[in-house]
Every structure is written in structure tokens, then in C-alpha cells.
Short mmCIF file of C-alpha atoms in Angstrom, two decimals:
data_model
loop_
_atom_site.label_atom_id
_atom_site.label_comp_id
_atom_site.label_asym_id
_atom_site.label_seq_id
_atom_site.Cartn_x
_atom_site.Cartn_y
_atom_site.Cartn_z
CA UNK A 1 4.65 -35.50 21.47
CA UNK A 2 7.04 -34.28 18.99
CA UNK A 3 10.37 -34.95 17.42
CA UNK A 4 10.80 -31.82 15.91
CA UNK A 5 13.90 -30.52 13.76
CA UNK A 6 15.44 -27.12 15.25
CA UNK A 7 15.08 -25.38 11.92
CA UNK A 8 11.60 -26.58 11.52
CA UNK A 9 10.40 -25.52 14.57
CA UNK A 10 12.24 -22.01 13.97
CA UNK A 11 10.48 -21.73 10.57
CA UNK A 12 7.02 -22.59 12.13
CA UNK A 13 6.91 -21.01 15.76
CA UNK A 14 6.51 -17.11 14.46
CA UNK A 15 3.52 -18.15 12.41
CA UNK A 16 1.41 -19.77 15.01
CA UNK A 17 1.36 -17.57 18.18
CA UNK A 18 -2.34 -16.76 17.49
CA UNK A 19 -4.62 -19.65 16.51
CA UNK A 20 -8.21 -20.13 15.73
CA UNK A 21 -9.28 -23.56 15.82
CA UNK A 22 -13.04 -23.97 14.62
CA UNK A 23 -14.16 -27.61 16.35
CA UNK A 24 -17.11 -28.97 17.81
CA UNK A 25 -15.73 -32.25 18.96
CA UNK A 26 -14.05 -31.17 22.55
CA UNK A 27 -11.63 -34.09 22.21
CA UNK A 28 -10.12 -33.14 18.78
CA UNK A 29 -10.00 -29.49 20.13
CA UNK A 30 -8.00 -30.20 23.19
CA UNK A 31 -5.38 -32.85 21.21
CA UNK A 32 -4.61 -30.09 18.92
CA UNK A 33 -4.30 -27.26 21.27
CA UNK A 34 -1.97 -29.24 23.37
CA UNK A 35 -0.23 -29.82 19.90
CA UNK A 36 0.05 -25.99 19.41
CA UNK A 37 1.11 -25.48 22.75
CA UNK A 38 4.27 -27.58 22.32
CA UNK A 39 5.12 -25.73 18.88
CA UNK A 40 4.79 -22.44 20.79
CA UNK A 41 1.17 -21.11 20.22
CA UNK A 42 0.79 -18.01 22.90
CA UNK A 43 -2.96 -18.11 22.21
CA UNK A 44 -5.57 -20.58 20.96
CA UNK A 45 -9.02 -20.09 20.67
CA UNK A 46 -11.47 -22.56 20.35
CA UNK A 47 -15.32 -21.99 18.75
CA UNK A 48 -18.02 -24.49 17.67
CA UNK A 49 -20.07 -21.80 15.89
CA UNK A 50 -18.89 -20.23 12.68
CA UNK A 51 -21.13 -16.90 12.95
CA UNK A 52 -19.12 -16.11 16.17
CA UNK A 53 -15.90 -17.26 14.96
CA UNK A 54 -16.25 -14.67 12.16
CA UNK A 55 -16.77 -12.12 14.58
CA UNK A 56 -13.51 -13.32 16.66
CA UNK A 57 -11.17 -12.78 13.54
CA UNK A 58 -11.63 -8.99 14.11
CA UNK A 59 -10.04 -9.24 17.71
CA UNK A 60 -8.05 -11.84 17.58
CA UNK A 61 -6.56 -11.27 14.01
CA UNK A 62 -5.26 -15.07 13.67
CA UNK A 63 -2.18 -16.09 11.86
CA UNK A 64 -3.51 -19.72 11.24
CA UNK A 65 -7.07 -21.29 11.29
CA UNK A 66 -8.26 -25.09 11.75
CA UNK A 67 -11.46 -25.86 10.85
CA UNK A 68 -13.93 -28.50 10.76
CA UNK A 69 -15.57 -29.12 7.28
CA UNK A 70 -18.96 -29.36 8.84
CA UNK A 71 -20.41 -29.89 12.35
CA UNK A 72 -23.94 -28.91 14.20
CA UNK A 73 -23.67 -24.96 14.24
CA UNK A 74 -20.20 -25.13 11.77
CA UNK A 75 -20.32 -24.77 8.23
CA UNK A 76 -16.57 -24.85 7.60
CA UNK A 77 -16.72 -24.23 3.68
CA UNK A 78 -18.95 -21.27 4.14
CA UNK A 79 -16.74 -19.80 7.02
CA UNK A 80 -13.56 -19.95 4.66
CA UNK A 81 -15.47 -18.68 1.37
CA UNK A 82 -16.70 -15.75 3.31
CA UNK A 83 -13.33 -14.79 5.14
CA UNK A 84 -11.35 -15.12 2.09
CA UNK A 85 -13.86 -12.48 0.14
CA UNK A 86 -13.93 -9.84 3.15
CA UNK A 87 -12.21 -7.22 4.08
CA UNK A 88 -10.81 -8.46 7.42
CA UNK A 89 -6.75 -8.38 7.79
CA UNK A 90 -6.45 -12.12 8.36
CA UNK A 91 -8.52 -12.86 5.10
CA UNK A 92 -5.11 -14.19 3.65
CA UNK A 93 -3.82 -16.49 6.09
CA UNK A 94 -3.67 -20.34 6.12
CA UNK A 95 -6.48 -22.46 6.94
CA UNK A 96 -6.33 -25.96 7.59
CA UNK A 97 -9.53 -27.87 7.08
CA UNK A 98 -10.51 -30.89 8.86
CA UNK A 99 -12.72 -33.88 8.48
CA UNK A 100 -13.33 -37.25 9.33
CA UNK A 101 -12.78 -38.70 5.97
CA UNK A 102 -11.13 -37.67 2.64
CA UNK A 103 -13.15 -38.63 -0.04
CA UNK A 104 -12.74 -37.04 -3.25
CA UNK A 105 -16.24 -34.83 -2.44
CA UNK A 106 -14.51 -33.58 0.89
CA UNK A 107 -11.13 -32.86 -0.69
CA UNK A 108 -13.14 -30.93 -3.36
CA UNK A 109 -15.16 -28.98 -0.78
CA UNK A 110 -12.03 -28.05 1.04
CA UNK A 111 -10.31 -26.95 -1.77
CA UNK A 112 -13.07 -24.94 -3.52
CA UNK A 113 -14.00 -23.01 -0.62
CA UNK A 114 -10.21 -21.47 -0.39
CA UNK A 115 -8.43 -23.87 2.51
CA UNK A 116 -4.68 -24.54 2.05
CA UNK A 117 -4.39 -27.49 3.40
CA UNK A 118 -6.60 -30.64 4.58
CA UNK A 119 -5.93 -32.80 7.71
CA UNK A 120 -8.09 -35.87 8.08
CA UNK A 121 -9.26 -36.85 11.75
CA UNK A 122 -7.83 -38.42 13.75
CA UNK A 123 -4.64 -37.18 13.12
CA UNK A 124 -1.06 -37.48 14.57
CA UNK A 125 1.74 -35.13 15.54
CA UNK A 126 3.55 -35.95 12.19
CA UNK A 127 -0.01 -35.27 10.25
CA UNK A 128 0.05 -31.74 11.78
CA UNK A 129 3.75 -31.08 11.38
CA UNK A 130 3.39 -31.84 7.51
CA UNK A 131 0.59 -29.74 7.06
CA UNK A 132 2.28 -26.88 8.85
CA UNK A 133 5.72 -27.03 7.46
CA UNK A 134 3.52 -26.84 3.87
CA UNK A 135 1.65 -23.53 4.87
CA UNK A 136 4.53 -21.96 6.13
CA UNK A 137 7.34 -23.06 3.69
CA UNK A 138 5.63 -23.65 0.54
CA UNK A 139 2.85 -20.87 0.50
CA UNK A 140 1.30 -21.25 -2.95
CA UNK A 141 0.35 -17.93 -5.30
CA UNK A 142 -3.01 -16.03 -4.16
CA UNK A 143 -5.76 -16.27 -6.37
CA UNK A 144 -8.27 -13.35 -6.42
CA UNK A 145 -11.11 -13.96 -9.11
CA UNK A 146 -14.86 -13.82 -8.78
CA UNK A 147 -15.75 -17.22 -8.66
CA UNK A 148 -12.49 -18.10 -6.25
CA UNK A 149 -10.73 -16.58 -3.60
CA UNK A 150 -7.91 -18.33 -1.92
CA UNK A 151 -4.44 -19.85 -2.44
CA UNK A 152 -3.58 -21.53 -5.84
CA UNK A 153 -5.92 -24.67 -5.50
CA UNK A 154 -3.66 -26.72 -8.26
CA UNK A 155 -1.42 -26.82 -5.68
CA UNK A 156 -3.94 -27.98 -3.21
CA UNK A 157 -2.89 -30.60 -0.35
CA UNK A 158 1.39 -30.56 -0.78
CA UNK A 159 0.81 -30.03 -4.28
CA UNK A 160 -0.95 -32.87 -5.52
CA UNK A 161 -2.90 -31.34 -8.25
CA UNK A 162 -1.55 -30.82 -11.90
CA UNK A 163 -1.45 -27.80 -13.62
CA UNK A 164 -4.04 -27.13 -16.34
CA UNK A 165 -4.76 -25.10 -19.30
CA UNK A 166 -1.65 -23.40 -19.92
CA UNK A 167 0.75 -25.11 -22.40
CA UNK A 168 4.08 -26.78 -20.66
CA UNK A 169 6.11 -24.96 -23.14
CA UNK A 170 4.89 -21.52 -21.56
CA UNK A 171 7.38 -19.97 -18.88
CA UNK A 172 6.15 -19.70 -15.33
CA UNK A 173 5.92 -15.78 -15.68
CA UNK A 174 3.56 -16.25 -18.99
CA UNK A 175 1.53 -18.87 -17.40
CA UNK A 176 0.85 -16.08 -14.76
CA UNK A 177 0.04 -13.45 -17.41
CA UNK A 178 -2.41 -15.98 -19.11
CA UNK A 179 -4.44 -16.79 -15.73
CA UNK A 180 -4.76 -13.26 -15.39
CA UNK A 181 -6.24 -13.02 -18.64
CA UNK A 182 -8.74 -15.63 -17.92
CA UNK A 183 -9.62 -14.32 -14.60
CA UNK A 184 -10.32 -10.89 -16.07
CA UNK A 185 -12.47 -12.48 -18.53
CA UNK A 186 -14.61 -13.85 -15.56
CA UNK A 187 -14.74 -10.48 -14.15
CA UNK A 188 -15.80 -8.74 -17.04
CA UNK A 189 -18.58 -11.78 -17.57
CA UNK A 190 -19.54 -11.37 -13.79
CA UNK A 191 -19.20 -7.65 -13.11
CA UNK A 192 -22.85 -6.70 -12.74
CA UNK A 193 -23.46 -10.17 -10.88
CA UNK A 194 -20.98 -9.04 -7.84
CA UNK A 195 -19.21 -5.84 -8.35
CA UNK A 196 -17.23 -6.00 -5.20
CA UNK A 197 -15.25 -9.15 -5.98
CA UNK A 198 -14.95 -8.07 -9.66
CA UNK A 199 -13.63 -5.09 -8.73
CA UNK A 200 -11.02 -6.40 -6.34
CA UNK A 201 -10.32 -9.35 -8.65
CA UNK A 202 -9.18 -6.59 -11.72
CA UNK A 203 -7.35 -4.68 -9.40
CA UNK A 204 -5.29 -8.02 -8.66
CA UNK A 205 -4.69 -8.81 -12.32
CA UNK A 206 -3.77 -5.40 -13.16
CA UNK A 207 -0.62 -5.60 -10.86
CA UNK A 208 0.42 -8.67 -12.82
CA UNK A 209 -0.35 -7.18 -16.27
CA UNK A 210 0.57 -3.62 -15.98
CA UNK A 211 4.41 -4.66 -15.37
CA UNK A 212 4.17 -7.51 -18.00
CA UNK A 213 3.64 -4.43 -20.78
CA UNK A 214 7.50 -3.76 -20.67
CA UNK A 215 8.24 -7.41 -21.10
CA UNK A 216 4.98 -8.10 -24.04
CA UNK A 217 5.86 -5.76 -27.39
CA UNK A 218 2.59 -6.53 -29.00
CA UNK A 219 1.22 -3.10 -29.30
CA UNK A 220 -2.22 -4.71 -28.94
CA UNK A 221 -1.58 -6.18 -25.23
CA UNK A 222 -0.25 -3.00 -24.17
CA UNK A 223 -3.48 -1.01 -25.73
CA UNK A 224 -5.81 -3.39 -24.21
CA UNK A 225 -4.09 -3.42 -20.70
CA UNK A 226 -3.64 0.59 -20.92
CA UNK A 227 -7.44 0.80 -21.65
CA UNK A 228 -8.44 -1.51 -18.54
CA UNK A 229 -5.79 0.59 -16.22
CA UNK A 230 -7.96 3.96 -17.37
CA UNK A 231 -10.96 2.75 -16.79
CA UNK A 232 -10.25 1.44 -13.39
CA UNK A 233 -8.33 5.04 -12.63
CA UNK A 234 -11.45 7.01 -14.12
CA UNK A 235 -13.83 4.59 -12.53
CA UNK A 236 -15.86 3.55 -15.56
CA UNK A 237 -14.84 -0.19 -15.09
CA UNK A 238 -18.51 -2.15 -16.07
CA UNK A 239 -19.03 -5.23 -17.84
CA UNK A 240 -19.46 -3.13 -21.07
CA UNK A 241 -15.89 -1.47 -20.81
CA UNK A 242 -14.42 -4.57 -20.06
CA UNK A 243 -15.23 -6.88 -22.82
CA UNK A 244 -13.37 -5.49 -25.65
CA UNK A 245 -10.08 -5.20 -24.33
CA UNK A 246 -10.19 -8.49 -22.67
CA UNK A 247 -11.49 -10.14 -25.77
CA UNK A 248 -8.38 -8.56 -27.47
CA UNK A 249 -5.82 -10.11 -24.81
CA UNK A 250 -7.61 -13.73 -24.69
CA UNK A 251 -7.52 -13.46 -28.65
CA UNK A 252 -3.66 -13.09 -28.04
CA UNK A 253 -3.63 -16.10 -25.79
CA UNK A 254 -5.78 -17.93 -28.05
CA UNK A 255 -8.14 -18.37 -24.91
CA UNK A 256 -11.39 -19.81 -26.14
CA UNK A 257 -12.85 -21.79 -23.39
CA UNK A 258 -15.98 -20.28 -21.47
CA UNK A 259 -14.78 -16.95 -19.29
CA UNK A 260 -16.20 -18.41 -16.00
CA UNK A 261 -13.44 -21.03 -15.67
CA UNK A 262 -10.84 -18.86 -14.10
CA UNK A 263 -8.01 -20.68 -14.72
CA UNK A 264 -7.76 -22.16 -11.19
CA UNK A 265 -9.67 -25.41 -11.36
#
């Protein structure tokens, strides 16, 4: 079934011990389960209902999820979105979305919900290995925003998507900081709409921006980041307390587009 390089097998095997498969077609589920067993999977649970699958995630704590995009009793995109926004330990694990077509709309639905990879059905062993190698060895940065939670979708489906917004002359470190500022702007704008996710997004961006104060000497940058950090520590975060310092950061980075973009399109 497989012609597997031993080095690749050694890399993949530790990450596929526990796998959840959301697939309503029994034939595809059986083929995928057999392939995973050869790769060293010790426990594979197949589920056909996304609501039951969500409950299973707590008990199984899977390392990897395969998910059909849409079928009877199965809304794959909604399932992935809900998992990414949950408090479960497995919320950040790799998810490979599956569908019987790879139209632009299908790929967009899979990307936008927070899936790591896409695999068209029917699939061969080579298709599976390619996706597994990518999610195990080339995991993209995690995006904790308000409108989007998941892997950096600019690298979706083996890095096909181009980077956007940040100037090409900007270093990778500065691009990450600029993206954090964009996400903060969206969090401020959406704070009163989704406070839980806005708070989570703000904390994630502070993990980038606070250390950056050592490298960026502009007093406006440090002052704005400090103001946001103190509001977070003091429990006074709100849309109003965020807008001033976030506007300062946006001006420093010459960010003029609407804040809801979140820089992850």
C-alpha cells in the first residue's frame, strides 16, 4: 500500500497515534483507516455526526482529524470553526479537510474555517502522505484573531497562497508584528461583539508585541503596547480602551485599510 521512506515514517508515526475521522461514506472511512493503521495509528474513531464528534474530542484528545466538508448530519466547516474556538486541548491540532471536488469555493470553505490541508476524494496513498508530511513537518504559524482562528491560511494547501499586505522588503519578524497590529485593530473593533475571542486574540498578540518593545525603539510603539498590556493586567480591556493605543500602532505601521481584514486573507 505504501512505499514509505523510513525517515518520513519516523517523523509521521508519533503524530498519528490517535486519529478522529469524520466521514459518512463507509468505503472512504475504511480505506483511510487501513492506510492510517499501516502508518502506525493505534486508535482511529470514525464518526458520521459532527455534534457527536465534538463530544468525542474531549475523550479521545486526537492528534489529527480528517473531516468531510459536507455530508448528511455532518457540517465539516462548522465543526472545525467550533473546535478552533473551543477550550479543548486539541483545538490547535492538524485538520485535513476532505471533499469530492476541489473547486475554488470548496477550497475557500476549507481554508476559512481553519483547516490545515485539503485532500480531494478519491485519494491515493501518495495524496495522504503528502498531506501528512506537510502538517507534521511544515506546520504554519497559528493565527488567534477574532474573525479567524487557525493556521496561517496564506500557506494553505502546501503553501500555494501568496503573502499579502506586508511589503516584501519588510523582514519576517516585522511582518509578524505588523500582522499582530492588524489583528489588534480587528479585536478592538469586534470587542463588544465577541469578547471571549477578542480577549484571546489580544493576549496572543501581546505575546508578539511585548517582546518587540526591546527591538523597536520608537517611544510611541512601546507606549501603546504598554497601555494595552496594563489594561489587560488591570482587567479594563474594552473596545474604547483599545482604540487609542491601537490607532497609534496602526499609524506607525501605516495601516489604513479596514480593521476587520485581520491580515490573514
